[in-house]
Tab-separated table of C-alpha atoms in Angstrom:
chain	number	residue	atom	x	y	z
A	1	UNK	CA	-11.470	12.247	-20.570
A	2	UNK	CA	-8.683	10.785	-18.464
A	3	UNK	CA	-8.093	11.254	-14.759
A	4	UNK	CA	-4.824	10.881	-12.930
A	5	UNK	CA	-4.643	9.823	-9.305
A	6	UNK	CA	-1.583	9.684	-7.082
A	7	UNK	CA	-1.145	7.527	-3.994
A	8	UNK	CA	1.743	7.979	-1.580
A	9	UNK	CA	2.373	5.708	1.420
A	10	UNK	CA	4.919	6.716	4.030
A	11	UNK	CA	5.660	3.632	6.063
A	12	UNK	CA	8.050	2.788	8.845
A	13	UNK	CA	10.992	2.184	6.502
A	14	UNK	CA	9.954	3.111	2.961
A	15	UNK	CA	8.011	5.675	0.984
A	16	UNK	CA	5.984	4.354	-1.931
A	17	UNK	CA	4.241	6.194	-4.756
A	18	UNK	CA	1.899	4.939	-7.452
A	19	UNK	CA	0.155	6.768	-10.264
A	20	UNK	CA	-3.191	5.528	-11.570
A	21	UNK	CA	-4.445	6.756	-14.942
A	22	UNK	CA	-8.141	6.197	-15.639
A	23	UNK	CA	-9.665	6.548	-19.095
A	24	UNK	CA	-13.340	5.667	-19.233
A	25	UNK	CA	-13.747	2.448	-17.254
A	26	UNK	CA	-10.129	1.309	-17.697
A	27	UNK	CA	-7.363	2.103	-15.209
A	28	UNK	CA	-3.652	1.531	-15.699
A	29	UNK	CA	-0.720	1.947	-13.363
A	30	UNK	CA	1.736	4.607	-14.448
A	31	UNK	CA	4.726	5.750	-12.427
A	32	UNK	CA	5.775	3.632	-9.423
A	33	UNK	CA	8.413	4.523	-6.830
A	34	UNK	CA	9.596	2.579	-3.776
A	35	UNK	CA	12.511	3.861	-1.758
A	36	UNK	CA	13.932	3.496	1.729
A	37	UNK	CA	13.556	6.722	3.701
A	38	UNK	CA	16.486	5.845	5.985
A	39	UNK	CA	14.664	6.975	9.156
A	40	UNK	CA	13.995	10.440	7.747
A	41	UNK	CA	10.428	10.266	6.413
A	42	UNK	CA	10.048	14.063	6.230
A	43	UNK	CA	13.072	14.459	3.943
A	44	UNK	CA	11.978	11.514	1.773
A	45	UNK	CA	8.510	13.019	1.395
A	46	UNK	CA	9.864	16.468	0.467
A	47	UNK	CA	12.325	14.908	-2.006
A	48	UNK	CA	9.531	12.909	-3.624
A	49	UNK	CA	7.345	16.010	-3.939
A	50	UNK	CA	10.211	17.721	-5.792
A	51	UNK	CA	10.104	14.896	-8.363
A	52	UNK	CA	6.316	14.826	-8.828
A	53	UNK	CA	4.059	17.692	-9.893
A	54	UNK	CA	1.143	17.142	-7.509
A	55	UNK	CA	-0.891	19.802	-9.318
A	56	UNK	CA	-0.988	17.508	-12.397
A	57	UNK	CA	-3.238	15.051	-10.518
A	58	UNK	CA	-7.005	15.059	-10.083
A	59	UNK	CA	-6.802	13.105	-6.826
A	60	UNK	CA	-4.043	12.571	-4.276
A	61	UNK	CA	-4.218	10.152	-1.345
A	62	UNK	CA	-1.665	9.901	1.446
A	63	UNK	CA	-1.385	6.847	3.667
A	64	UNK	CA	0.947	5.538	6.330
A	65	UNK	CA	1.509	6.220	9.992
A	66	UNK	CA	4.504	8.466	9.385
A	67	UNK	CA	2.292	11.035	7.630
A	68	UNK	CA	0.581	11.788	10.928
A	69	UNK	CA	3.913	13.127	12.159
A	70	UNK	CA	4.392	15.369	9.109
A	71	UNK	CA	1.010	16.563	7.814
A	72	UNK	CA	-2.289	17.193	9.585
A	73	UNK	CA	-5.028	15.903	7.266
A	74	UNK	CA	-8.343	14.149	7.650
A	75	UNK	CA	-7.808	10.411	7.709
A	76	UNK	CA	-9.517	7.056	7.897
A	77	UNK	CA	-8.341	3.875	9.565
A	78	UNK	CA	-6.426	1.175	7.708
A	79	UNK	CA	-9.365	-1.280	7.943
A	80	UNK	CA	-11.680	1.326	6.368
A	81	UNK	CA	-9.159	1.939	3.587
A	82	UNK	CA	-8.889	-1.800	2.902
A	83	UNK	CA	-12.652	-2.202	2.663
A	84	UNK	CA	-12.881	0.753	0.249
A	85	UNK	CA	-10.041	-0.650	-1.879
A	86	UNK	CA	-11.627	-4.105	-1.999
A	87	UNK	CA	-14.733	-2.613	-3.599
A	88	UNK	CA	-12.544	-1.952	-6.636
A	89	UNK	CA	-10.307	-5.038	-6.495
A	90	UNK	CA	-12.622	-7.852	-5.483
A	91	UNK	CA	-13.467	-10.235	-8.343
A	92	UNK	CA	-17.176	-10.681	-9.031
A	93	UNK	CA	-17.641	-14.457	-8.698
A	94	UNK	CA	-18.074	-15.866	-5.195
A	95	UNK	CA	-15.460	-18.572	-5.800
A	96	UNK	CA	-12.926	-15.853	-6.700
A	97	UNK	CA	-13.572	-13.703	-3.617
A	98	UNK	CA	-10.760	-12.925	-1.215
A	99	UNK	CA	-11.042	-14.295	2.298
A	100	UNK	CA	-8.096	-12.406	3.790
A	101	UNK	CA	-5.805	-9.451	3.219
A	102	UNK	CA	-2.276	-9.351	4.637
A	103	UNK	CA	-0.617	-6.122	5.679
A	104	UNK	CA	3.150	-6.537	5.890
A	105	UNK	CA	5.035	-3.466	6.992
A	106	UNK	CA	8.521	-2.984	8.290
A	107	UNK	CA	7.237	-2.891	11.861
A	108	UNK	CA	4.112	-5.034	11.872
A	109	UNK	CA	2.211	-7.926	10.380
A	110	UNK	CA	-1.603	-7.881	10.211
A	111	UNK	CA	-4.090	-10.293	8.668
A	112	UNK	CA	-7.586	-8.950	7.984
A	113	UNK	CA	-10.051	-11.854	7.731
A	114	UNK	CA	-12.976	-11.026	5.449
A	115	UNK	CA	-16.588	-12.110	5.477
A	116	UNK	CA	-18.459	-13.137	2.307
A	117	UNK	CA	-19.317	-9.480	1.589
A	118	UNK	CA	-15.665	-8.438	1.608
A	119	UNK	CA	-15.928	-6.643	4.931
A	120	UNK	CA	-13.367	-7.163	7.668
A	121	UNK	CA	-14.714	-9.715	10.111
A	122	UNK	CA	-11.663	-9.963	12.377
A	123	UNK	CA	-8.070	-8.884	12.676
A	124	UNK	CA	-5.069	-11.036	13.561
A	125	UNK	CA	-1.756	-9.377	14.410
A	126	UNK	CA	1.744	-10.656	14.851
A	127	UNK	CA	4.075	-9.524	17.559
A	128	UNK	CA	6.383	-6.580	17.035
A	129	UNK	CA	9.550	-8.639	16.606
A	130	UNK	CA	11.416	-8.617	13.287
A	131	UNK	CA	10.105	-12.051	12.304
A	132	UNK	CA	6.618	-10.603	11.879
A	133	UNK	CA	7.560	-7.726	9.627
A	134	UNK	CA	7.481	-7.116	5.919
A	135	UNK	CA	11.213	-6.459	5.839
A	136	UNK	CA	11.878	-9.909	7.298
A	137	UNK	CA	9.428	-11.440	4.793
A	138	UNK	CA	11.251	-9.737	1.901
A	139	UNK	CA	14.599	-10.983	3.244
A	140	UNK	CA	13.272	-14.537	3.314
A	141	UNK	CA	11.976	-14.238	-0.256
A	142	UNK	CA	15.397	-12.971	-1.310
A	143	UNK	CA	17.093	-15.957	0.319
A	144	UNK	CA	14.833	-18.231	-1.728
A	145	UNK	CA	15.489	-16.178	-4.877
A	146	UNK	CA	11.747	-15.414	-5.182
A	147	UNK	CA	10.497	-11.914	-5.958
A	148	UNK	CA	7.240	-10.507	-4.563
A	149	UNK	CA	5.324	-11.028	-7.820
A	150	UNK	CA	6.264	-14.726	-7.838
A	151	UNK	CA	5.344	-15.059	-4.150
A	152	UNK	CA	1.898	-13.658	-4.967
A	153	UNK	CA	1.519	-16.152	-7.834
A	154	UNK	CA	2.431	-19.020	-5.501
A	155	UNK	CA	-0.008	-17.783	-2.838
A	156	UNK	CA	-2.858	-17.477	-5.345
A	157	UNK	CA	-2.449	-21.135	-6.296
A	158	UNK	CA	-2.571	-22.433	-2.725
A	159	UNK	CA	-5.361	-23.237	-0.286
């Protein structure tokens, strides 16, 4: 029996959607959407809901600070969400374990340093200027003609 999950993140400048289809112990990514909400997160969210039949999903998760302005739901903190996600993403071997997770948004830059158990041990933040944001990071990648997937590959091969 398959299960479908939907994740929607409403950030400072974009709304992102990802569909996860799970059959047995295998999960695959289905539909993906990333679009600029042009400073109108409510409209972008409503438009996205018109495109997606939420009732077709077994689970739906909403993330992002902008959702707090639109919908009143129970929530957890970003560090808690990262620790939960790492339980599913973290490779098994100790030499493959992550030691940090970067959060790059349009308005902030956060590094979560992890202990050997994959729990957040400390948090480092950048200042709120444009040079510390995800948008600036994406602009720099574009100037170097490097897409995000390639940047991740390069980061994985470095120390």
